[in-house]
Amino acid sequence: MALRAGQWRDHNPAAIHRRRCSMGRGGRLVVPMAERAHDTNAAQGSCAGHAMSGAVRILIAALSLSAAAGVSHALSPPTASRGVAAGDTDDASQYAVPTRMDRVGRIVAQVTINGRGPFRFMLDTGSTRTVVAESALGKLGLTANTDATIAVAGISGSELAPSVHIDSLDAGDLHFRDLDLPVLAGPVFHGLDGILGMDGFEGMKLSADFSKDHITISQSLGKRPSLMFSVMHAEFLSDRLLMVDGRVGPLPTKAIIDTGGTHTLGNSALLAALTSAHRRGVQVLQTGVIDVTQAMQPAVVGRVPDIRLGDATIANLFVTFGDFQIFRTWGLEDEPALLIGMDVLGSLEQLSIDYRRKEIDLLPHSMERTLVEKRYFSLGEW
């Protein structure tokens, strides 16, 4: 499982912003719908673009974010300051929280436990285990059993966590009965009562509408999505962990869809391959990652060339690279691999993951579907 904690530590978003074209409140995901060209004034924060007929490709222009809930990163030496979590803003979104310039979004489900609730559980498609927050036990009148522990693996570390017995846990069409769950504490649980992993999602469908602040967990009917969606076909790496084939620049890369991770992570093999492929090397800054076990992992962050996943193209993305244990756990330490986090996924209008059909469906914001290409200026040129 891949469970994370923390937030991005302070860096200088203004410096990054000056090196790229501004796209209003930030570029998100674009599907071309008509043949046209559009030129605007770059001094006013716009970019030039042109369009192709038909929904041929999607462009995700990733946001440069200064703070988030989930993974703790730093573009400068670590400080003690805490970033802005998705639940700390004035935004009314509570469940399908979109990614914006000042924070990374997240997907939160209403859960009932032993007939009580609702409780707020973050949906984590990169986790194969459901976890209860220590702070939720008091609301349930339960205590953790320190004699019966459960092994939990995070991005960087692992631990034996105390457990709690649950008679029932329900979220939409997802139902658990008579199970023992690990109990964890830490900053990842700020505003949350737990993490809903994919351990019960066989044959299920998860849909998040970030424009309407609505999520559904239902039995998959096996139906194809609307033609407005871009579809990525996936395979199961293990259990219900979905992996897609993609490319980072010219490099074939495995990608895990990870709604529990705030920022996109890359393994050391991908960084080495990018460094070798680029004659001027990769420009990176030192950072660090704190996972749900509160283990600290040194890392570096830098801008990568366009990432292509099926019909989707992710542009202007900063990836955090490190020798993360989770890639070894999944057997992906020797080939280029990514964890695609909510910095990308939260910029969509809608995201749907169908475990029966083994596919991920992406829908951009409607106002952006007539645009197709934007240019960016940031750390390094590829």
mmCIF file of C-alpha atoms in Angstrom:
data_model
loop_
_atom_site.group_PDB
_atom_site.id
_atom_site.type_symbol
_atom_site.label_atom_id
_atom_site.label_comp_id
_atom_site.label_asym_id
_atom_site.label_seq_id
_atom_site.Cartn_x
_atom_site.Cartn_y
_atom_site.Cartn_z
ATOM 1 C CA MET A 1 0.000 0.000 0.000
ATOM 2 C CA ALA A 2 1.084 3.597 -0.466
ATOM 3 C CA LEU A 3 -0.125 5.817 2.342
ATOM 4 C CA ARG A 4 1.275 9.316 2.835
ATOM 5 C CA ALA A 5 1.302 12.196 5.240
ATOM 6 C CA GLY A 6 2.367 15.787 5.569
ATOM 7 C CA GLN A 7 2.392 18.726 3.173
ATOM 8 C CA TRP A 8 4.680 20.579 0.789
ATOM 9 C CA ARG A 9 7.105 22.646 2.782
ATOM 10 C CA ASP A 10 7.747 26.219 1.797
ATOM 11 C CA HIS A 11 9.287 27.009 -1.550
ATOM 12 C CA ASN A 12 9.081 30.011 -3.830
ATOM 13 C CA PRO A 13 6.001 29.601 -6.061
ATOM 14 C CA ALA A 14 6.388 33.135 -7.426
ATOM 15 C CA ALA A 15 9.754 32.257 -8.956
ATOM 16 C CA ILE A 16 8.262 29.208 -10.623
ATOM 17 C CA HIS A 17 5.227 31.199 -11.759
ATOM 18 C CA ARG A 18 7.452 33.801 -13.442
ATOM 19 C CA ARG A 19 9.054 31.038 -15.515
ATOM 20 C CA ARG A 20 5.854 29.728 -17.030
ATOM 21 C CA CYS A 21 2.918 31.193 -18.877
ATOM 22 C CA SER A 22 -0.024 31.870 -16.593
ATOM 23 C CA MET A 23 -3.342 30.347 -17.615
ATOM 24 C CA GLY A 24 -5.873 32.429 -15.730
ATOM 25 C CA ARG A 25 -6.213 30.634 -12.399
ATOM 26 C CA GLY A 26 -3.968 27.835 -13.633
ATOM 27 C CA GLY A 27 -4.044 25.410 -16.525
ATOM 28 C CA ARG A 28 -5.822 22.158 -16.038
ATOM 29 C CA LEU A 29 -6.889 19.597 -18.590
ATOM 30 C CA VAL A 30 -7.813 20.372 -22.169
ATOM 31 C CA VAL A 31 -9.575 18.336 -24.853
ATOM 32 C CA PRO A 32 -9.439 19.797 -28.382
ATOM 33 C CA MET A 33 -12.868 20.054 -30.003
ATOM 34 C CA ALA A 34 -12.478 22.351 -33.032
ATOM 35 C CA GLU A 35 -9.878 23.489 -35.565
ATOM 36 C CA ARG A 36 -8.801 26.988 -34.606
ATOM 37 C CA ALA A 37 -5.904 29.117 -33.443
ATOM 38 C CA HIS A 38 -5.744 31.561 -30.584
ATOM 39 C CA ASP A 39 -3.119 34.176 -29.732
ATOM 40 C CA THR A 40 -3.194 36.325 -26.606
ATOM 41 C CA ASN A 41 -0.928 38.721 -24.763
ATOM 42 C CA ALA A 42 1.699 36.820 -22.726
ATOM 43 C CA ALA A 43 2.280 39.874 -20.594
ATOM 44 C CA GLN A 44 -1.262 39.470 -19.296
ATOM 45 C CA GLY A 45 -0.533 35.885 -18.276
ATOM 46 C CA SER A 46 -1.922 34.080 -21.322
ATOM 47 C CA CYS A 47 -0.380 31.487 -23.625
ATOM 48 C CA ALA A 48 -0.675 30.800 -27.323
ATOM 49 C CA GLY A 49 -2.370 27.693 -28.615
ATOM 50 C CA HIS A 50 -4.089 26.016 -31.531
ATOM 51 C CA ALA A 51 -6.698 23.293 -31.770
ATOM 52 C CA MET A 52 -7.313 20.116 -33.714
ATOM 53 C CA SER A 53 -10.710 18.790 -34.725
ATOM 54 C CA GLY A 54 -12.221 16.054 -32.593
ATOM 55 C CA ALA A 55 -11.374 14.869 -29.101
ATOM 56 C CA VAL A 56 -7.953 13.670 -30.217
ATOM 57 C CA ARG A 57 -5.812 14.353 -27.189
ATOM 58 C CA ILE A 58 -5.986 15.809 -23.715
ATOM 59 C CA LEU A 59 -3.523 18.278 -22.280
ATOM 60 C CA ILE A 60 -3.191 18.478 -18.533
ATOM 61 C CA ALA A 61 -1.291 21.600 -17.551
ATOM 62 C CA ALA A 62 -0.216 20.773 -14.034
ATOM 63 C CA LEU A 63 -0.426 23.509 -11.433
ATOM 64 C CA SER A 64 2.616 24.774 -9.534
ATOM 65 C CA LEU A 65 1.412 24.532 -5.943
ATOM 66 C CA SER A 66 2.809 26.104 -2.825
ATOM 67 C CA ALA A 67 1.154 23.861 -0.246
ATOM 68 C CA ALA A 68 -0.959 20.756 0.135
ATOM 69 C CA ALA A 69 -2.186 17.999 2.366
ATOM 70 C CA GLY A 70 -0.794 14.525 1.848
ATOM 71 C CA VAL A 71 2.905 14.315 1.002
ATOM 72 C CA SER A 72 5.433 16.630 2.610
ATOM 73 C CA HIS A 73 7.897 18.086 0.135
ATOM 74 C CA ALA A 74 10.339 20.990 0.275
ATOM 75 C CA LEU A 75 12.000 22.888 -2.543
ATOM 76 C CA SER A 76 14.331 24.503 -0.032
ATOM 77 C CA PRO A 77 15.863 23.149 3.197
ATOM 78 C CA PRO A 78 13.093 21.748 5.423
ATOM 79 C CA THR A 79 11.244 24.128 7.719
ATOM 80 C CA ALA A 80 8.726 23.546 10.475
ATOM 81 C CA SER A 81 5.860 25.359 8.766
ATOM 82 C CA ARG A 82 2.754 23.458 7.770
ATOM 83 C CA GLY A 83 1.113 23.876 4.359
ATOM 84 C CA VAL A 84 -2.535 24.490 3.597
ATOM 85 C CA ALA A 85 -4.571 21.305 3.631
ATOM 86 C CA ALA A 86 -7.570 20.841 1.374
ATOM 87 C CA GLY A 87 -9.881 21.136 4.339
ATOM 88 C CA ASP A 88 -8.270 24.344 5.636
ATOM 89 C CA THR A 89 -9.602 26.723 2.978
ATOM 90 C CA ASP A 90 -12.794 28.715 2.546
ATOM 91 C CA ASP A 91 -13.752 26.474 -0.368
ATOM 92 C CA ALA A 92 -17.135 24.819 0.201
ATOM 93 C CA SER A 93 -15.955 21.551 -1.385
ATOM 94 C CA GLN A 94 -15.981 18.718 1.120
ATOM 95 C CA TYR A 95 -15.778 15.469 -0.845
ATOM 96 C CA ALA A 96 -14.444 15.963 -4.399
ATOM 97 C CA VAL A 97 -12.023 18.763 -3.540
ATOM 98 C CA PRO A 98 -10.343 20.201 -6.661
ATOM 99 C CA THR A 99 -6.682 21.080 -7.009
ATOM 100 C CA ARG A 100 -5.991 24.813 -7.123
ATOM 101 C CA MET A 101 -2.969 27.099 -7.133
ATOM 102 C CA ASP A 102 -2.725 27.147 -3.322
ATOM 103 C CA ARG A 103 -3.531 23.547 -2.476
ATOM 104 C CA VAL A 104 -3.847 19.998 -3.753
ATOM 105 C CA GLY A 105 -7.305 18.456 -3.777
ATOM 106 C CA ARG A 106 -8.453 15.120 -2.452
ATOM 107 C CA ILE A 107 -11.378 12.693 -2.697
ATOM 108 C CA VAL A 108 -13.292 12.031 0.517
ATOM 109 C CA ALA A 109 -16.050 9.461 1.063
ATOM 110 C CA GLN A 110 -18.754 9.413 3.708
ATOM 111 C CA VAL A 111 -18.359 6.203 5.696
ATOM 112 C CA THR A 112 -20.471 4.632 8.425
ATOM 113 C CA ILE A 113 -18.763 2.392 10.991
ATOM 114 C CA ASN A 114 -20.774 0.043 13.204
ATOM 115 C CA GLY A 115 -23.868 1.956 12.107
ATOM 116 C CA ARG A 116 -22.448 5.300 13.281
ATOM 117 C CA GLY A 117 -21.307 8.294 11.284
ATOM 118 C CA PRO A 118 -20.877 9.607 8.730
ATOM 119 C CA PHE A 119 -17.084 9.661 9.013
ATOM 120 C CA ARG A 120 -14.708 11.241 6.488
ATOM 121 C CA PHE A 121 -12.332 8.773 4.809
ATOM 122 C CA MET A 122 -9.904 9.821 2.080
ATOM 123 C CA LEU A 123 -10.067 7.543 -0.966
ATOM 124 C CA ASP A 124 -6.625 6.184 -1.814
ATOM 125 C CA THR A 125 -6.320 4.191 -5.054
ATOM 126 C CA GLY A 126 -2.619 3.651 -4.276
ATOM 127 C CA SER A 127 -3.430 1.815 -1.053
ATOM 128 C CA THR A 128 -4.507 -1.804 -0.757
ATOM 129 C CA ARG A 129 -5.538 -1.436 2.883
ATOM 130 C CA THR A 130 -8.154 0.638 4.726
ATOM 131 C CA VAL A 131 -6.923 2.493 7.830
ATOM 132 C CA VAL A 132 -8.701 4.118 10.785
ATOM 133 C CA ALA A 133 -7.373 7.352 12.281
ATOM 134 C CA GLU A 134 -6.529 7.212 15.955
ATOM 135 C CA SER A 135 -8.618 10.356 16.481
ATOM 136 C CA ALA A 136 -11.751 8.540 15.237
ATOM 137 C CA LEU A 137 -11.651 5.861 17.947
ATOM 138 C CA GLY A 138 -13.067 8.177 20.603
ATOM 139 C CA LYS A 139 -16.061 8.976 18.392
ATOM 140 C CA LEU A 140 -16.685 5.254 18.021
ATOM 141 C CA GLY A 141 -16.125 4.367 21.656
ATOM 142 C CA LEU A 142 -13.354 1.953 20.632
ATOM 143 C CA THR A 143 -9.770 1.434 21.729
ATOM 144 C CA ALA A 144 -6.800 0.192 19.739
ATOM 145 C CA ASN A 145 -5.409 -3.251 20.494
ATOM 146 C CA THR A 146 -1.647 -2.893 20.851
ATOM 147 C CA ASP A 147 -1.229 -6.661 21.224
ATOM 148 C CA ALA A 148 -2.670 -7.376 17.768
ATOM 149 C CA THR A 149 -0.629 -5.400 15.260
ATOM 150 C CA ILE A 150 -0.880 -5.076 11.473
ATOM 151 C CA ALA A 151 2.051 -4.325 9.166
ATOM 152 C CA VAL A 152 1.669 -1.043 7.294
ATOM 153 C CA ALA A 153 4.001 0.098 4.492
ATOM 154 C CA GLY A 154 4.217 3.726 3.432
ATOM 155 C CA ILE A 155 6.144 5.532 0.723
ATOM 156 C CA SER A 156 9.385 5.441 2.668
ATOM 157 C CA GLY A 157 8.901 3.437 5.833
ATOM 158 C CA SER A 158 6.894 0.702 7.502
ATOM 159 C CA GLU A 159 5.605 -0.047 10.964
ATOM 160 C CA LEU A 160 3.532 -2.475 12.991
ATOM 161 C CA ALA A 161 0.363 -0.556 13.801
ATOM 162 C CA PRO A 162 -2.130 -1.390 16.550
ATOM 163 C CA SER A 163 -5.469 -2.668 15.290
ATOM 164 C CA VAL A 164 -9.137 -2.152 15.996
ATOM 165 C CA HIS A 165 -11.987 -4.580 15.330
ATOM 166 C CA ILE A 166 -14.858 -3.209 13.243
ATOM 167 C CA ASP A 167 -18.206 -4.994 12.944
ATOM 168 C CA SER A 168 -19.243 -3.085 9.809
ATOM 169 C CA LEU A 169 -17.948 -0.381 7.498
ATOM 170 C CA ASP A 170 -20.088 0.956 4.637
ATOM 171 C CA ALA A 171 -19.461 3.495 1.866
ATOM 172 C CA GLY A 172 -21.966 3.586 -0.992
ATOM 173 C CA ASP A 173 -22.162 0.076 -2.447
ATOM 174 C CA LEU A 174 -18.966 -0.925 -0.612
ATOM 175 C CA HIS A 175 -19.592 -3.036 2.479
ATOM 176 C CA PHE A 176 -17.103 -4.588 4.933
ATOM 177 C CA ARG A 177 -18.064 -6.924 7.748
ATOM 178 C CA ASP A 178 -16.153 -8.265 10.758
ATOM 179 C CA LEU A 179 -12.662 -6.987 10.047
ATOM 180 C CA ASP A 180 -9.551 -5.757 11.848
ATOM 181 C CA LEU A 181 -8.044 -2.491 10.633
ATOM 182 C CA PRO A 182 -4.718 -0.782 11.449
ATOM 183 C CA VAL A 183 -4.866 2.413 13.500
ATOM 184 C CA LEU A 184 -2.537 5.294 12.602
ATOM 185 C CA ALA A 185 -2.010 8.918 13.606
ATOM 186 C CA GLY A 186 -0.234 11.842 12.009
ATOM 187 C CA PRO A 187 -0.742 14.964 9.905
ATOM 188 C CA VAL A 188 -2.228 13.050 6.956
ATOM 189 C CA PHE A 189 -5.372 12.584 9.072
ATOM 190 C CA HIS A 190 -5.975 16.301 9.567
ATOM 191 C CA GLY A 191 -9.707 16.703 8.904
ATOM 192 C CA LEU A 192 -10.083 12.972 8.222
ATOM 193 C CA ASP A 193 -11.237 9.907 10.144
ATOM 194 C CA GLY A 194 -9.388 7.373 8.042
ATOM 195 C CA ILE A 195 -8.199 6.208 4.637
ATOM 196 C CA LEU A 196 -10.351 4.050 2.393
ATOM 197 C CA GLY A 197 -8.062 1.699 0.492
ATOM 198 C CA MET A 198 -8.922 -0.471 -2.468
ATOM 199 C CA ASP A 199 -9.134 -3.742 -0.508
ATOM 200 C CA GLY A 200 -12.883 -4.073 -1.204
ATOM 201 C CA PHE A 201 -13.134 -2.500 -4.658
ATOM 202 C CA GLU A 202 -13.238 -5.614 -6.842
ATOM 203 C CA GLY A 203 -15.942 -5.075 -9.476
ATOM 204 C CA MET A 204 -16.608 -1.547 -8.205
ATOM 205 C CA LYS A 205 -16.584 1.895 -9.825
ATOM 206 C CA LEU A 206 -15.373 5.110 -8.224
ATOM 207 C CA SER A 207 -16.494 8.442 -9.700
ATOM 208 C CA ALA A 208 -15.550 11.947 -8.544
ATOM 209 C CA ASP A 209 -17.088 15.133 -9.922
ATOM 210 C CA PHE A 210 -14.859 18.011 -8.803
ATOM 211 C CA SER A 211 -17.182 20.676 -10.236
ATOM 212 C CA LYS A 212 -20.186 19.432 -8.232
ATOM 213 C CA ASP A 213 -18.324 18.219 -5.118
ATOM 214 C CA HIS A 214 -19.836 14.769 -5.508
ATOM 215 C CA ILE A 215 -18.462 11.223 -5.407
ATOM 216 C CA THR A 216 -20.088 7.840 -5.918
ATOM 217 C CA ILE A 217 -18.947 4.333 -5.028
ATOM 218 C CA SER A 218 -21.058 1.801 -6.887
ATOM 219 C CA GLN A 219 -21.076 -1.602 -8.514
ATOM 220 C CA SER A 220 -19.673 -1.324 -12.024
ATOM 221 C CA LEU A 221 -22.214 -2.029 -14.757
ATOM 222 C CA GLY A 222 -19.425 -2.578 -17.281
ATOM 223 C CA LYS A 223 -20.643 0.260 -19.524
ATOM 224 C CA ARG A 224 -18.382 2.330 -21.732
ATOM 225 C CA PRO A 225 -17.979 5.983 -20.727
ATOM 226 C CA SER A 226 -19.270 8.939 -22.727
ATOM 227 C CA LEU A 227 -17.215 10.008 -25.750
ATOM 228 C CA MET A 228 -16.383 13.195 -23.843
ATOM 229 C CA PHE A 229 -14.052 11.173 -21.612
ATOM 230 C CA SER A 230 -10.494 10.214 -22.396
ATOM 231 C CA VAL A 231 -10.003 6.552 -21.498
ATOM 232 C CA MET A 232 -6.821 4.980 -20.122
ATOM 233 C CA HIS A 233 -6.748 1.190 -20.096
ATOM 234 C CA ALA A 234 -4.958 -0.288 -17.099
ATOM 235 C CA GLU A 235 -3.724 -3.549 -15.634
ATOM 236 C CA PHE A 236 -3.618 -4.767 -12.056
ATOM 237 C CA LEU A 237 -0.131 -4.651 -10.608
ATOM 238 C CA SER A 238 -1.333 -6.412 -7.461
ATOM 239 C CA ASP A 239 -4.730 -6.764 -5.834
ATOM 240 C CA ARG A 240 -6.621 -3.674 -7.091
ATOM 241 C CA LEU A 241 -3.585 -1.478 -7.743
ATOM 242 C CA LEU A 242 -4.085 -0.029 -11.240
ATOM 243 C CA MET A 243 -1.079 0.619 -13.491
ATOM 244 C CA VAL A 244 -0.987 2.170 -16.962
ATOM 245 C CA ASP A 245 1.734 2.292 -19.606
ATOM 246 C CA GLY A 246 2.937 5.753 -20.531
ATOM 247 C CA ARG A 247 5.913 7.807 -21.602
ATOM 248 C CA VAL A 248 7.883 10.599 -19.954
ATOM 249 C CA GLY A 249 9.375 12.382 -22.927
ATOM 250 C CA PRO A 250 10.840 9.518 -24.982
ATOM 251 C CA LEU A 251 11.022 7.076 -22.054
ATOM 252 C CA PRO A 252 8.518 4.204 -21.586
ATOM 253 C CA THR A 253 7.238 4.527 -18.018
ATOM 254 C CA LYS A 254 4.878 2.638 -15.713
ATOM 255 C CA ALA A 255 2.364 4.866 -13.922
ATOM 256 C CA ILE A 256 0.246 4.136 -10.837
ATOM 257 C CA ILE A 257 -2.962 6.175 -10.416
ATOM 258 C CA ASP A 258 -2.740 7.380 -6.830
ATOM 259 C CA THR A 259 -5.580 9.491 -5.402
ATOM 260 C CA GLY A 260 -4.019 9.211 -1.945
ATOM 261 C CA GLY A 261 -0.823 11.022 -2.980
ATOM 262 C CA THR A 262 -0.845 14.781 -3.169
ATOM 263 C CA HIS A 263 2.126 15.189 -5.488
ATOM 264 C CA THR A 264 3.444 13.008 -8.282
ATOM 265 C CA LEU A 265 6.464 10.882 -7.314
ATOM 266 C CA GLY A 266 9.093 9.270 -9.521
ATOM 267 C CA ASN A 267 11.579 6.517 -8.789
ATOM 268 C CA SER A 268 15.356 6.699 -9.057
ATOM 269 C CA ALA A 269 15.337 4.686 -12.293
ATOM 270 C CA LEU A 270 13.241 7.367 -14.014
ATOM 271 C CA LEU A 271 15.486 10.175 -12.773
ATOM 272 C CA ALA A 272 18.606 8.336 -13.972
ATOM 273 C CA ALA A 273 17.069 7.701 -17.394
ATOM 274 C CA LEU A 274 15.996 11.347 -17.765
ATOM 275 C CA THR A 275 19.436 12.556 -16.711
ATOM 276 C CA SER A 276 21.083 10.303 -19.275
ATOM 277 C CA ALA A 277 18.675 11.347 -22.045
ATOM 278 C CA HIS A 278 19.059 15.090 -21.482
ATOM 279 C CA ARG A 279 22.419 16.519 -22.496
ATOM 280 C CA ARG A 280 22.313 19.311 -19.895
ATOM 281 C CA GLY A 281 21.144 17.051 -17.097
ATOM 282 C CA VAL A 282 18.092 17.446 -14.905
ATOM 283 C CA GLN A 283 17.791 20.644 -12.872
ATOM 284 C CA VAL A 284 16.559 19.657 -9.412
ATOM 285 C CA LEU A 285 16.240 21.102 -5.927
ATOM 286 C CA GLN A 286 16.541 19.266 -2.628
ATOM 287 C CA THR A 287 13.361 18.308 -0.796
ATOM 288 C CA GLY A 288 12.000 15.630 1.497
ATOM 289 C CA VAL A 289 8.971 13.355 1.790
ATOM 290 C CA ILE A 290 7.217 12.318 4.992
ATOM 291 C CA ASP A 291 4.866 9.340 4.664
ATOM 292 C CA VAL A 292 2.003 8.056 6.796
ATOM 293 C CA THR A 293 4.410 6.164 9.056
ATOM 294 C CA GLN A 294 6.071 9.580 9.628
ATOM 295 C CA ALA A 295 9.320 8.333 8.075
ATOM 296 C CA MET A 296 11.397 11.027 6.357
ATOM 297 C CA GLN A 297 12.887 10.342 2.908
ATOM 298 C CA PRO A 298 15.382 12.726 1.229
ATOM 299 C CA ALA A 299 14.358 13.550 -2.323
ATOM 300 C CA VAL A 300 14.772 16.022 -5.178
ATOM 301 C CA VAL A 301 12.161 17.824 -7.249
ATOM 302 C CA GLY A 302 12.362 18.993 -10.846
ATOM 303 C CA ARG A 303 10.336 19.622 -13.958
ATOM 304 C CA VAL A 304 9.968 16.727 -16.387
ATOM 305 C CA PRO A 305 9.137 16.599 -20.104
ATOM 306 C CA ASP A 306 5.541 15.962 -21.131
ATOM 307 C CA ILE A 307 4.034 12.786 -19.704
ATOM 308 C CA ARG A 308 1.777 10.830 -22.047
ATOM 309 C CA LEU A 309 -0.779 8.373 -20.690
ATOM 310 C CA GLY A 310 -3.070 7.078 -23.418
ATOM 311 C CA ASP A 311 -4.721 10.143 -25.003
ATOM 312 C CA ALA A 312 -3.722 12.350 -22.067
ATOM 313 C CA THR A 313 -0.654 14.573 -22.023
ATOM 314 C CA ILE A 314 0.524 16.050 -18.714
ATOM 315 C CA ALA A 315 2.572 19.204 -19.200
ATOM 316 C CA ASN A 316 4.514 21.514 -16.888
ATOM 317 C CA LEU A 317 4.708 18.929 -14.116
ATOM 318 C CA PHE A 318 7.203 18.983 -11.254
ATOM 319 C CA VAL A 319 7.957 15.455 -10.028
ATOM 320 C CA THR A 320 9.550 14.515 -6.705
ATOM 321 C CA PHE A 321 12.204 11.815 -7.166
ATOM 322 C CA GLY A 322 13.667 9.514 -4.545
ATOM 323 C CA ASP A 323 14.665 5.981 -3.655
ATOM 324 C CA PHE A 324 11.205 5.315 -2.270
ATOM 325 C CA GLN A 325 10.577 1.957 -0.628
ATOM 326 C CA ILE A 326 7.133 1.665 -2.186
ATOM 327 C CA PHE A 327 8.595 1.145 -5.669
ATOM 328 C CA ARG A 328 10.640 -1.794 -4.340
ATOM 329 C CA THR A 329 7.525 -3.187 -2.661
ATOM 330 C CA TRP A 330 5.775 -3.167 -6.034
ATOM 331 C CA GLY A 331 8.804 -4.530 -7.942
ATOM 332 C CA LEU A 332 9.205 -1.285 -9.924
ATOM 333 C CA GLU A 333 12.615 -0.181 -8.660
ATOM 334 C CA ASP A 334 14.549 -1.129 -11.818
ATOM 335 C CA GLU A 335 12.373 0.502 -14.500
ATOM 336 C CA PRO A 336 11.072 4.082 -14.863
ATOM 337 C CA ALA A 337 7.900 4.493 -12.809
ATOM 338 C CA LEU A 338 5.603 7.220 -11.474
ATOM 339 C CA LEU A 339 2.880 7.660 -8.892
ATOM 340 C CA ILE A 340 0.409 10.109 -10.475
ATOM 341 C CA GLY A 341 -0.973 12.165 -7.586
ATOM 342 C CA MET A 342 -3.783 14.606 -6.956
ATOM 343 C CA ASP A 343 -1.720 17.539 -8.251
ATOM 344 C CA VAL A 344 -2.714 16.148 -11.662
ATOM 345 C CA LEU A 345 -5.923 14.204 -10.961
ATOM 346 C CA GLY A 346 -7.519 16.998 -8.943
ATOM 347 C CA SER A 347 -7.292 19.391 -11.897
ATOM 348 C CA LEU A 348 -9.968 17.421 -13.769
ATOM 349 C CA GLU A 349 -13.679 18.139 -13.884
ATOM 350 C CA GLN A 350 -14.448 14.442 -13.447
ATOM 351 C CA LEU A 351 -12.420 11.306 -12.704
ATOM 352 C CA SER A 352 -13.824 7.794 -12.915
ATOM 353 C CA ILE A 353 -12.060 4.518 -12.116
ATOM 354 C CA ASP A 354 -13.809 1.324 -13.204
ATOM 355 C CA TYR A 355 -12.269 -1.747 -11.569
ATOM 356 C CA ARG A 356 -14.430 -4.148 -13.539
ATOM 357 C CA ARG A 357 -13.391 -2.687 -16.915
ATOM 358 C CA LYS A 358 -9.845 -1.916 -15.687
ATOM 359 C CA GLU A 359 -9.871 1.625 -17.000
ATOM 360 C CA ILE A 360 -9.488 5.229 -15.860
ATOM 361 C CA ASP A 361 -11.766 7.846 -17.451
ATOM 362 C CA LEU A 362 -10.791 11.546 -17.481
ATOM 363 C CA LEU A 363 -13.007 14.556 -18.230
ATOM 364 C CA PRO A 364 -11.536 18.077 -18.494
ATOM 365 C CA HIS A 365 -13.226 21.284 -17.476
ATOM 366 C CA SER A 366 -15.830 22.272 -20.075
ATOM 367 C CA MET A 367 -14.502 25.827 -20.537
ATOM 368 C CA GLU A 368 -11.120 24.447 -21.595
ATOM 369 C CA ARG A 369 -12.139 21.843 -24.158
ATOM 370 C CA THR A 370 -11.694 24.133 -27.165
ATOM 371 C CA LEU A 371 -8.032 24.730 -26.359
ATOM 372 C CA VAL A 372 -5.319 22.253 -27.183
ATOM 373 C CA GLU A 373 -1.787 23.472 -26.608
ATOM 374 C CA LYS A 374 -0.066 25.862 -24.183
ATOM 375 C CA ARG A 375 3.584 26.753 -23.743
ATOM 376 C CA TYR A 376 5.351 26.921 -20.402
ATOM 377 C CA PHE A 377 8.582 28.365 -19.065
ATOM 378 C CA SER A 378 9.946 26.866 -15.865
ATOM 379 C CA LEU A 379 12.991 25.144 -14.387
ATOM 380 C CA GLY A 380 14.924 23.629 -17.268
ATOM 381 C CA GLU A 381 14.046 23.268 -20.947
ATOM 382 C CA TRP A 382 13.460 19.852 -22.495
#
